[in-house]
Short mmCIF file of C-alpha atoms and ligand atoms in Angstrom, two decimals:
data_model
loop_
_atom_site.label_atom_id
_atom_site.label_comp_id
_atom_site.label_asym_id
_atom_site.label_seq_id
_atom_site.Cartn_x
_atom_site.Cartn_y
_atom_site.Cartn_z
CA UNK A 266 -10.34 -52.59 25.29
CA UNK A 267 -7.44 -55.50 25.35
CA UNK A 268 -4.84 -52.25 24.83
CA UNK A 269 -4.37 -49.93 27.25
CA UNK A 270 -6.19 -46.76 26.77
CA UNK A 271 -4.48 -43.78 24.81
CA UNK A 272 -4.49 -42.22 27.93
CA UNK A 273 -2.31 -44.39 29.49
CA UNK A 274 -0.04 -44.75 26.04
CA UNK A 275 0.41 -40.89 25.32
CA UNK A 276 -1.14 -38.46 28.71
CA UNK A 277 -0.69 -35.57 25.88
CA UNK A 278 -2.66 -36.84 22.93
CA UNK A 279 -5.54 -34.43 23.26
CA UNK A 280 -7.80 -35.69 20.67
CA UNK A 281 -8.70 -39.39 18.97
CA UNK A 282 -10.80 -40.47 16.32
CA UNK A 283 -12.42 -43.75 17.82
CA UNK A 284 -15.91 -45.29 17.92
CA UNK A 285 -18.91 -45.38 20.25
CA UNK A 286 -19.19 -49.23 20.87
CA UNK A 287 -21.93 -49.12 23.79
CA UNK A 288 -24.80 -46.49 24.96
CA UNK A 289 -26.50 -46.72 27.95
CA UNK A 290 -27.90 -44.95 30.41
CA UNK A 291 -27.33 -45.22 34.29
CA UNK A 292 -28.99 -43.34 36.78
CA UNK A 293 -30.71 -41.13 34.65
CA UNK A 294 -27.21 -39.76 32.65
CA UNK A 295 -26.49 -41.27 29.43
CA UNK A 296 -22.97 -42.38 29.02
CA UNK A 297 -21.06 -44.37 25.70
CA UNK A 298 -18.21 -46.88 25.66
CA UNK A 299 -15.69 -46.22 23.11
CA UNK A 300 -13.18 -48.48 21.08
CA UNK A 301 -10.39 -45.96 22.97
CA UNK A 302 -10.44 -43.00 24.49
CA UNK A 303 -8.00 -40.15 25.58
CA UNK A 304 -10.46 -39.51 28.21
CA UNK A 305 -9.01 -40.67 32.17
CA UNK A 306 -11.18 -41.76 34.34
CA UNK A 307 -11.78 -41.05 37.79
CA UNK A 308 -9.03 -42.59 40.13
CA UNK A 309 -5.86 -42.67 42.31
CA UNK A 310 -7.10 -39.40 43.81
CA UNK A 311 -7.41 -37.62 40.09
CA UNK A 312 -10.32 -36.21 39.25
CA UNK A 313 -12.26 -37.54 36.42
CA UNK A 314 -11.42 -35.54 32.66
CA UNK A 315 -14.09 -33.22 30.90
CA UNK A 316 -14.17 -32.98 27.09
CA UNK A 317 -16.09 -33.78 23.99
CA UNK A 318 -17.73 -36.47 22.62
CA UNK A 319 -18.29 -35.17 18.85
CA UNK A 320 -20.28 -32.11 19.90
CA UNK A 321 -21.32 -33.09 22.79
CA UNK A 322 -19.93 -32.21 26.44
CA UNK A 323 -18.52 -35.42 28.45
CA UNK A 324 -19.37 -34.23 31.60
CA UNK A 325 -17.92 -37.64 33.54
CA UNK A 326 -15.64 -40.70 33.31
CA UNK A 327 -16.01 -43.60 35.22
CA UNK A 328 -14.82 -47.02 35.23
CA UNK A 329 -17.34 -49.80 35.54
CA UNK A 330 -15.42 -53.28 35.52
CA UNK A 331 -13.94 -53.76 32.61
CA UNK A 332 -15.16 -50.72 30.60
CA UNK A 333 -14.88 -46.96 30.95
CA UNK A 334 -18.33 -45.06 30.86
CA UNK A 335 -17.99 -41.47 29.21
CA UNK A 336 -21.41 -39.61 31.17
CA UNK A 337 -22.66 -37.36 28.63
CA UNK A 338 -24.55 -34.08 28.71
CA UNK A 339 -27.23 -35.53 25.82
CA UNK A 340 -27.22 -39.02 24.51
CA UNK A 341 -25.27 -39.95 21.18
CA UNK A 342 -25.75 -42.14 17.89
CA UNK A 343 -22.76 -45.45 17.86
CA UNK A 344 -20.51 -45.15 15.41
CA UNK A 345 -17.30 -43.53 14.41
CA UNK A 346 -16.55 -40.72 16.67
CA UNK A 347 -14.03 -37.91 17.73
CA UNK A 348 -13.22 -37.96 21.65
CA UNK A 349 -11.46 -34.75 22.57
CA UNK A 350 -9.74 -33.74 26.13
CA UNK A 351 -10.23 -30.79 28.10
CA UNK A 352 -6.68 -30.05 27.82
CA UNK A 353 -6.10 -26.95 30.01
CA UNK A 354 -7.98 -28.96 32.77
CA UNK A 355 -5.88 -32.04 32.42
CA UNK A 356 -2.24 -30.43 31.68
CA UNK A 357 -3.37 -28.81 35.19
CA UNK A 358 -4.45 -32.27 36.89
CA UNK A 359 -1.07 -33.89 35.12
CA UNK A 360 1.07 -30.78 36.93
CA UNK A 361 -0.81 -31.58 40.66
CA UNK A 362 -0.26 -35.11 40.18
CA UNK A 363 3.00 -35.53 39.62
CA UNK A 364 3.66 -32.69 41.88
CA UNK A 365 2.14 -34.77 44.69
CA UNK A 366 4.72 -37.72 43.84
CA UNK A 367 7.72 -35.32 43.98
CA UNK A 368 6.75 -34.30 47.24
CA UNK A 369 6.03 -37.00 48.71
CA UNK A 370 9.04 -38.87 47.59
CA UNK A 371 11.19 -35.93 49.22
CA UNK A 372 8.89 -35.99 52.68
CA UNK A 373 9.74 -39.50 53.07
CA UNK A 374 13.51 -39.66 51.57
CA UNK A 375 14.69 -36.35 53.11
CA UNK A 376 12.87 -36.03 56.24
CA UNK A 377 11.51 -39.37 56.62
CA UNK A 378 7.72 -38.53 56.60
CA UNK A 379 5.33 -40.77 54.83
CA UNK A 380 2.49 -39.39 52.38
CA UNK A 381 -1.27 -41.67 54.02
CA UNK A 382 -3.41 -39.65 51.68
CA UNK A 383 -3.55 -37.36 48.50
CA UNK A 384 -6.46 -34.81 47.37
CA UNK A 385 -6.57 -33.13 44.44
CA UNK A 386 -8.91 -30.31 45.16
CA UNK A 387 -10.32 -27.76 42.07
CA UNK A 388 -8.19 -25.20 43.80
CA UNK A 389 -5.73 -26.53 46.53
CA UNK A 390 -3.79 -29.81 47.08
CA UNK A 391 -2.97 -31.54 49.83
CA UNK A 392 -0.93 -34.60 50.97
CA UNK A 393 -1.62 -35.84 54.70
CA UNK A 394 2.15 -36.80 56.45
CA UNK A 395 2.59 -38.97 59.09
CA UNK A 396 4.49 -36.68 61.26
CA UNK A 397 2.64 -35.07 64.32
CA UNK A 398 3.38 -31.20 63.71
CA UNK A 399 5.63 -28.97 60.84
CA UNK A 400 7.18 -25.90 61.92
CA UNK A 401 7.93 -22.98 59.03
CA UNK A 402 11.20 -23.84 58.81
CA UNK A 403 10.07 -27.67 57.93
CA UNK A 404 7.89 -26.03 55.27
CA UNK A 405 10.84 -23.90 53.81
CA UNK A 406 13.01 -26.99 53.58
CA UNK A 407 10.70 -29.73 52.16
CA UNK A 408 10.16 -26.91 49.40
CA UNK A 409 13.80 -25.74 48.48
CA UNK A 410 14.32 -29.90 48.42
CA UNK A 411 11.55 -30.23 45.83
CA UNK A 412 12.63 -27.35 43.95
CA UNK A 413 16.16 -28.32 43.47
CA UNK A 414 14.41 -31.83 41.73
CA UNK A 415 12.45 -29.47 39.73
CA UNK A 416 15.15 -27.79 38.74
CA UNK A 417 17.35 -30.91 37.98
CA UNK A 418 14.24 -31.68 35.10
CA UNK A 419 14.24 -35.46 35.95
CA UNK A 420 12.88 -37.55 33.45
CA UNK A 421 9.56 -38.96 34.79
CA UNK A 422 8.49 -42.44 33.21
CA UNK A 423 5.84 -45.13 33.34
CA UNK A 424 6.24 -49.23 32.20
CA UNK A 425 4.55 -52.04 33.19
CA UNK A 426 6.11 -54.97 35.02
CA UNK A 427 4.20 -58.61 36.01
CA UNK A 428 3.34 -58.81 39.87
CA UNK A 429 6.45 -61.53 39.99
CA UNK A 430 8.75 -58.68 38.81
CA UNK A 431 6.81 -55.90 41.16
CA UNK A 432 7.52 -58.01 44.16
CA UNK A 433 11.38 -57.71 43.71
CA UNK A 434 11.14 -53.90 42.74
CA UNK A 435 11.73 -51.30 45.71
CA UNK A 436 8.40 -49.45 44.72
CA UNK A 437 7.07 -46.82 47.31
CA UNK A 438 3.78 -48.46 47.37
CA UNK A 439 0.86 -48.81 50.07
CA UNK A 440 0.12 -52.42 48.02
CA UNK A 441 -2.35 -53.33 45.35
CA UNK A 442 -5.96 -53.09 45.84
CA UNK A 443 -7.31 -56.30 47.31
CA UNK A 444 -8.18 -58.51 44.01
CA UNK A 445 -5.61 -56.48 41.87
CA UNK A 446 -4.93 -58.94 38.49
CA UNK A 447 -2.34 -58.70 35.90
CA UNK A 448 0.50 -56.14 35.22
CA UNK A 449 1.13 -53.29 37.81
CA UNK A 450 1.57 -49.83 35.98
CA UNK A 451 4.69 -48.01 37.76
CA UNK A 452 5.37 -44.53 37.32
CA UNK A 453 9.07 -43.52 38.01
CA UNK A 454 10.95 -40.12 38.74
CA UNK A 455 14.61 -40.73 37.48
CA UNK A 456 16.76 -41.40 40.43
CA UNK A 457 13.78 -40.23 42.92
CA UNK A 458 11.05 -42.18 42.76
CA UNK A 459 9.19 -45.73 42.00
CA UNK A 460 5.73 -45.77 42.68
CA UNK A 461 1.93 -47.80 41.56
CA UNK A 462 -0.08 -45.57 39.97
CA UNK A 463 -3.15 -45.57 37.22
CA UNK A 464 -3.04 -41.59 36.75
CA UNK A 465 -1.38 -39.03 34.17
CA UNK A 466 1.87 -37.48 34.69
CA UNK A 467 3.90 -35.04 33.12
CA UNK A 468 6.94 -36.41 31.32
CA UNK A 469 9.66 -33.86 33.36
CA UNK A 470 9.45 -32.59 36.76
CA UNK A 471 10.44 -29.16 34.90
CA UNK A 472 6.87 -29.20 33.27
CA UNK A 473 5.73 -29.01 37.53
CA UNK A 474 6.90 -25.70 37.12
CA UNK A 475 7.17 -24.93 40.91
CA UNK A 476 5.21 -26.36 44.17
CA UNK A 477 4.18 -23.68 47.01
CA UNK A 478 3.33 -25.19 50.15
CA UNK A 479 0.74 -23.42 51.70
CA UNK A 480 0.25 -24.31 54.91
CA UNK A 481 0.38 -27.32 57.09
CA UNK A 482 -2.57 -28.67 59.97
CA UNK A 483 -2.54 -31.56 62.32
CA UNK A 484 -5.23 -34.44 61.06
CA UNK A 485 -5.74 -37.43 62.32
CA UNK A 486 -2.65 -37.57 64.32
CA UNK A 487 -0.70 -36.43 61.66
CA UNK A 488 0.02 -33.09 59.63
CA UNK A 489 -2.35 -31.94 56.38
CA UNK A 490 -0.02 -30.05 54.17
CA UNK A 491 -1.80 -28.17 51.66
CA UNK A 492 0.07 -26.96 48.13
CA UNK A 493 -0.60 -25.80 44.38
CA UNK A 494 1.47 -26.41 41.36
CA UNK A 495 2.35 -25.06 38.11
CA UNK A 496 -0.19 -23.24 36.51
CA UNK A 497 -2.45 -23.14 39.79
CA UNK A 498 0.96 -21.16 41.55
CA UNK A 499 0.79 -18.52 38.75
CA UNK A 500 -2.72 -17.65 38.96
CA UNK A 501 -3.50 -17.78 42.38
CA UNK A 502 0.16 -15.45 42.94
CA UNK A 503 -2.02 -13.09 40.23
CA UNK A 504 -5.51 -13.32 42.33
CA UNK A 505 -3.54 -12.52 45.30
CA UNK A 506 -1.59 -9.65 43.49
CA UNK A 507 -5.13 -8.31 42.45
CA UNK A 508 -6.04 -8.59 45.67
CA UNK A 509 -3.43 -6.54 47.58
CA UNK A 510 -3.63 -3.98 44.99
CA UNK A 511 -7.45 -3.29 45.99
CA UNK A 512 -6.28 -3.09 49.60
CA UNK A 513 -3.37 -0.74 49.42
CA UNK A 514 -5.84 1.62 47.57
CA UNK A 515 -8.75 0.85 50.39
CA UNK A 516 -6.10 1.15 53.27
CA UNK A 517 -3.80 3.45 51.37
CA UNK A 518 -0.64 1.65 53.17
CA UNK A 519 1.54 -0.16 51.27
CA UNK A 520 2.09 -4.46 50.93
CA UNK A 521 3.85 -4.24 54.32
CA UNK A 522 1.73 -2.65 56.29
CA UNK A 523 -1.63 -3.56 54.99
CA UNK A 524 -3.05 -6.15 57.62
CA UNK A 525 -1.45 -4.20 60.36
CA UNK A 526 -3.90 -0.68 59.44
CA UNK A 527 -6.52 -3.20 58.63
CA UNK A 528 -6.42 -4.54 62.43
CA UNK A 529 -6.54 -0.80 63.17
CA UNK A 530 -9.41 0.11 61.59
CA UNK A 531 -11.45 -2.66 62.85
CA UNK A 532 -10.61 -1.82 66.59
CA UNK A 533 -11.44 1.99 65.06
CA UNK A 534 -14.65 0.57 64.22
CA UNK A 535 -15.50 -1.59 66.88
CA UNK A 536 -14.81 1.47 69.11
CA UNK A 537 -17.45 3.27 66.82
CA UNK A 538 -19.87 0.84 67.45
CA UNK A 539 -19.58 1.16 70.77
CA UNK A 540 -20.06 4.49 71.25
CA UNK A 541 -22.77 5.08 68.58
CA UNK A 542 -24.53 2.37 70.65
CA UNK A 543 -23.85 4.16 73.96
CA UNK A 544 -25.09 7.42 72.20
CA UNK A 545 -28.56 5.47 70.84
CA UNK A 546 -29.05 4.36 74.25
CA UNK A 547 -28.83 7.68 75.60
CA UNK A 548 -30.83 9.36 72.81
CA UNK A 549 -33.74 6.70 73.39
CA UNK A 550 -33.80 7.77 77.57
CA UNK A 551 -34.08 11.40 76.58
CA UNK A 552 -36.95 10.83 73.76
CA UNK A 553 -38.73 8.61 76.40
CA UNK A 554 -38.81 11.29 79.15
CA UNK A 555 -40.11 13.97 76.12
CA UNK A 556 -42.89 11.71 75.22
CA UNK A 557 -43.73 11.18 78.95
CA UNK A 558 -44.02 14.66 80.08
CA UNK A 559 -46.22 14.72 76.58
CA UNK A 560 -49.79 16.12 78.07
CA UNK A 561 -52.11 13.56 75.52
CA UNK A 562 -52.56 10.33 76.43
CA UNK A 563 -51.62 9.17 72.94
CA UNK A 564 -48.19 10.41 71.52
CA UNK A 565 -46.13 9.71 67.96
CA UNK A 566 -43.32 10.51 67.01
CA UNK A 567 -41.27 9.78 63.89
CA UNK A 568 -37.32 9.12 63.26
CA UNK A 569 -35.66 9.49 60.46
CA UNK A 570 -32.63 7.15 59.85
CA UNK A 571 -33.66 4.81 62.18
CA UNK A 572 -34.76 0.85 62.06
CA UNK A 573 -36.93 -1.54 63.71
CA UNK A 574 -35.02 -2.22 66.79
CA UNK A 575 -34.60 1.15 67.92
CA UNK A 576 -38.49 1.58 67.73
CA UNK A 577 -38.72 -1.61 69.59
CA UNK A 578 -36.39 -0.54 72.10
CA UNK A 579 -37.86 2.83 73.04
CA UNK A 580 -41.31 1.40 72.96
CA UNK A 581 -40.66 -0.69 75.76
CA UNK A 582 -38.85 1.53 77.83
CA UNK A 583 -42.04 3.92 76.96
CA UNK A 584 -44.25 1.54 78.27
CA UNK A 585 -42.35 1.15 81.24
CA UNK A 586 -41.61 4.80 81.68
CA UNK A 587 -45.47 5.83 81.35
CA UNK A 588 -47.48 3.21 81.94
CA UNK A 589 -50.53 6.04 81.21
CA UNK A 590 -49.70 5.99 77.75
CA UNK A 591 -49.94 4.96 74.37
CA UNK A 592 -47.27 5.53 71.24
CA UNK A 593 -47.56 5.21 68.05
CA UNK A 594 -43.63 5.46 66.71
CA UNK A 595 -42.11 5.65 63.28
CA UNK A 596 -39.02 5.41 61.21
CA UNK A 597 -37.57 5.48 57.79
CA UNK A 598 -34.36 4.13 56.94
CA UNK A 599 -32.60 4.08 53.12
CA UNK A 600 -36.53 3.42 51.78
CA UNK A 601 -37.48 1.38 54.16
CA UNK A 602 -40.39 2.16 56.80
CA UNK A 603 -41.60 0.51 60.29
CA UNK A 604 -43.72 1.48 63.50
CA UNK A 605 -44.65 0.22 66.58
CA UNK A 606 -47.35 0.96 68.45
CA UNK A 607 -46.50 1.03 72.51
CA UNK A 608 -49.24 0.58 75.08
CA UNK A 609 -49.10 1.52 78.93
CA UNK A 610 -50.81 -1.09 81.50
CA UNK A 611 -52.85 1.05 81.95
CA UNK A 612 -54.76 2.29 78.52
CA UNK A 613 -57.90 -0.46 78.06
CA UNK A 614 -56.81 -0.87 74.60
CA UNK A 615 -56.39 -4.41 72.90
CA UNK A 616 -52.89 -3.90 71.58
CA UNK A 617 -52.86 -6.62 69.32
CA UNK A 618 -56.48 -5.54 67.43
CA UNK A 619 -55.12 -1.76 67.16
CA UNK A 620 -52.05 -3.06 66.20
CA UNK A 621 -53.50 -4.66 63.18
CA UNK A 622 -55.39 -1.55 62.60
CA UNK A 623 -52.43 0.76 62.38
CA UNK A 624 -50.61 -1.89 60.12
CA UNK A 625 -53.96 -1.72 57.83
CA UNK A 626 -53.87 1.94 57.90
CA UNK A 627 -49.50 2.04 56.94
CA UNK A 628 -50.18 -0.44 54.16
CA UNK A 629 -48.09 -2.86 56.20
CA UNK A 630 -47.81 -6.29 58.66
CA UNK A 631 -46.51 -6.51 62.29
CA UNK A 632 -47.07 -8.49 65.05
CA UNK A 633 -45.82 -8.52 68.78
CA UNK A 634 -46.28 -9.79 72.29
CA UNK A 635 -47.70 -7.79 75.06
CA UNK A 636 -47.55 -4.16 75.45
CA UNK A 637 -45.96 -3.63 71.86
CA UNK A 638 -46.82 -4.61 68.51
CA UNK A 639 -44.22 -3.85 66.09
CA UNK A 640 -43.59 -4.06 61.93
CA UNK A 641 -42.73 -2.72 58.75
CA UNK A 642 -45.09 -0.10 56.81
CA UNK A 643 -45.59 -0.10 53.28
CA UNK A 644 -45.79 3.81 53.48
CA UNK A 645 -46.38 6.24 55.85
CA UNK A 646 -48.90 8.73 54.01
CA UNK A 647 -51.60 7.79 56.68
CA UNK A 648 -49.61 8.33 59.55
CA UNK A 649 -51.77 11.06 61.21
CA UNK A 650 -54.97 9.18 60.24
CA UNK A 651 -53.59 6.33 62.46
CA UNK A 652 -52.65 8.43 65.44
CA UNK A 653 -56.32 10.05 65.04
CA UNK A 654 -57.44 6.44 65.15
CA UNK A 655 -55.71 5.37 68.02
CA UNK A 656 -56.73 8.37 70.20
CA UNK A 657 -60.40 7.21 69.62
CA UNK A 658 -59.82 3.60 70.65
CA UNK A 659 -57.84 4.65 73.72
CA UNK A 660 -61.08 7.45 74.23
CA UNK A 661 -63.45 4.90 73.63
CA UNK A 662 -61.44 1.91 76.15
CA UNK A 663 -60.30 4.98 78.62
CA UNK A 664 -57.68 4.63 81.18
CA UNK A 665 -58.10 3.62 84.72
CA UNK A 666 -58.39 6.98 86.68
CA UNK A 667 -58.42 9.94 86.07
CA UNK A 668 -58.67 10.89 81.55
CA UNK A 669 -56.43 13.94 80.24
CA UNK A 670 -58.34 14.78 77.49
ZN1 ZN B 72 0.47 -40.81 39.72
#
């Protein structure tokens, strides 16, 4: 391509009629080469374009030397072809982009801080400043000062000079890439800006529409300021409208006061989880000392609205409690079922075989360590049938001492 790409000629020409001149395949992705393409590749810190090749999705653009690779979702016959843009994607890439030289020429002409790095994320921006911290107020005044330029709709332009004319040009530059031949592409902001740069811009700062700063973070020794423009300040203002209108109806407190009943009702609930957990606690003591004073040596006992971990729980203060003892315990819980089976020191009963046993017998698995042996039951139909079953075992193994039954 001895021309420059109709990219680079016209950043709003959103379709081409041009011809596959190369296909290949790299990795395993197929790609083409085309006589010209209004495709950009990936570079400068702007993402790659999407689009069309013909029917087919271009689902990445890469340069490679002195060609530009178009990676496409199925490979593609040469010959005469149309390459069209995703233009709602790019329009939104052109708005970030020249959004990110606007601000950064004002950081370092206003307020003297210098952009070391741009990202332009799917969803956010963000520019890294060397400057240590940014208080609110710095935020508020960096974006009235970029406003006012969108406002003033400053022509924003792009030529190519030699490198013997670049080197006499006051361009806000960090310097060529090491090997860098031939012209030097500079994009200007009238009366603002002169800067190197391969990307796509849009041809006003009015078409920027408006920059919100959205926060700023120390990196690296210096501040990561985070923004959207355009298009991306319009939606995400609507996402966060949506939002705010599902929390005044969940809260039922209006814009102003919404975080402030939502920090409320978390304490609330905290609270709530405190006691309930004080109140569990106490409930699991009391059923303990019922199913000790329990005159059979093997006791059960079911719970409804209750989980795994409370069964656990009680079984081993059972175990501790009445060491004499053995219990088989069950819950149900929004279709759910479990048991554990708790064994005293003192029943002779191999926990972990009866265990098994009563899981066979529920339709379910457990497992455990010592005294208890704990899991989920597919149903509890044969729940009697296992407690029958464990009071022969523990008849058959016995208890040291004296038996109750
Ligand atoms: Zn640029």
């Amino acid at each position: 391509m001895d021309m420059l790409p109709a990219y680079e000629r016209d950043p709003y020409l959103k379709e081409l009629k041009t011809e596959i001149v190369e296909m290949g395949v790299e990795g395993k992705r197929p790609f083409a080469v085309l006589a010209d393409t209004v495709l950009y590749p990936e570079g400068g810190g702007q993402p790659a374009d999407r689009g069309w090749l013909g029917g087919v999705e271009v689902t990445d653009v890469q340069r490679c030397e002195a060609t530009i690779r178009h990676f496409l979702a199925r490979p593609v016959e040469a010959g005469p072809v149309t390459v069209r843009l995703d233009w709602v994607r790019r329009f939104d890439h052109m708005q970030q982009h020249t959004g990110q030289h606007l601000l950064t020429a004002v950081a370092a002409d206003r307020f003297g801080w210098p952009t070391t790095a741009f990202h332009l994320g799917e969803r956010i921006c963000d520019v890294e400043l060397g400057v240590a911290a940014l208080a609110a107020a710095d935020l508020e005044a960096i974006e009235g000062a970029v406003a006012e330029k969108i406002r003033a709709a400053l022509t924003v332009s792009t030529r190519r000079v030699t490198q013997a004319e670049f080197a006499t040009l006051a361009v806000r530059t960090r310097g060529l890439p090491a090997g860098h031949q031939g012209d030097v592409r500079l994009v200007g902001i009238a009366g603002t800006d002169l800067n190197t740069c391969g990307g796509t811009h849009v041809r006003s700062t009015a078409e920027i529409e408006v920059i919100k700063l959205l926060g700023a973070e120390p990196m690296r020794g210096g501040t990561r300021l985070t923004f959207v423009a355009g298009g991306r300040v319009r939606a995400r203002l609507g996402r966060h409208e949506a939002r705010n209108a599902r929390l005044r109806a969940a809260l039922g407190a209006p814009d102003e006061e919404i975080a402030a009943v939502a920090e409320t009702k978390l304490e609330q609930l905290q609270a709530a989880e405190k006691r309930a957990r004080g109140l569990e606690e106490e409930l699991a003591a009391a059923l303990v000392a019922a199913l000790a004073v329990d005159p059979h040596r093997v006791v059960s006992a079911h719970f409804e609205g209750k989980d795994a971990a409370f069964l656990q729980a009680l079984g081993r203060r059972l175990v501790e409690r009445a060491p004499a003892k053995a219990a088989l315990l069950t819950a149900s819980d929004g279709g759910r079922s479990f048991f554990a089976l708790a064994v005293g020191e003192e029943v002779r009963l191999d926990v972990q075989a009866a265990g098994r046993e009563v899981a066979a017998l529920l339709a379910g698995r457990g497992g455990g360590a010592g005294r208890v042996f704990q899991g989920k039951a597919g149903n509890l139909a044969e729940r009697e049938g296992a407690v029958a079953r464990l009071r022969d075992l523990a008849a058959i193994g016995g208890v040291g001492g004296k038996q109750e039954e």
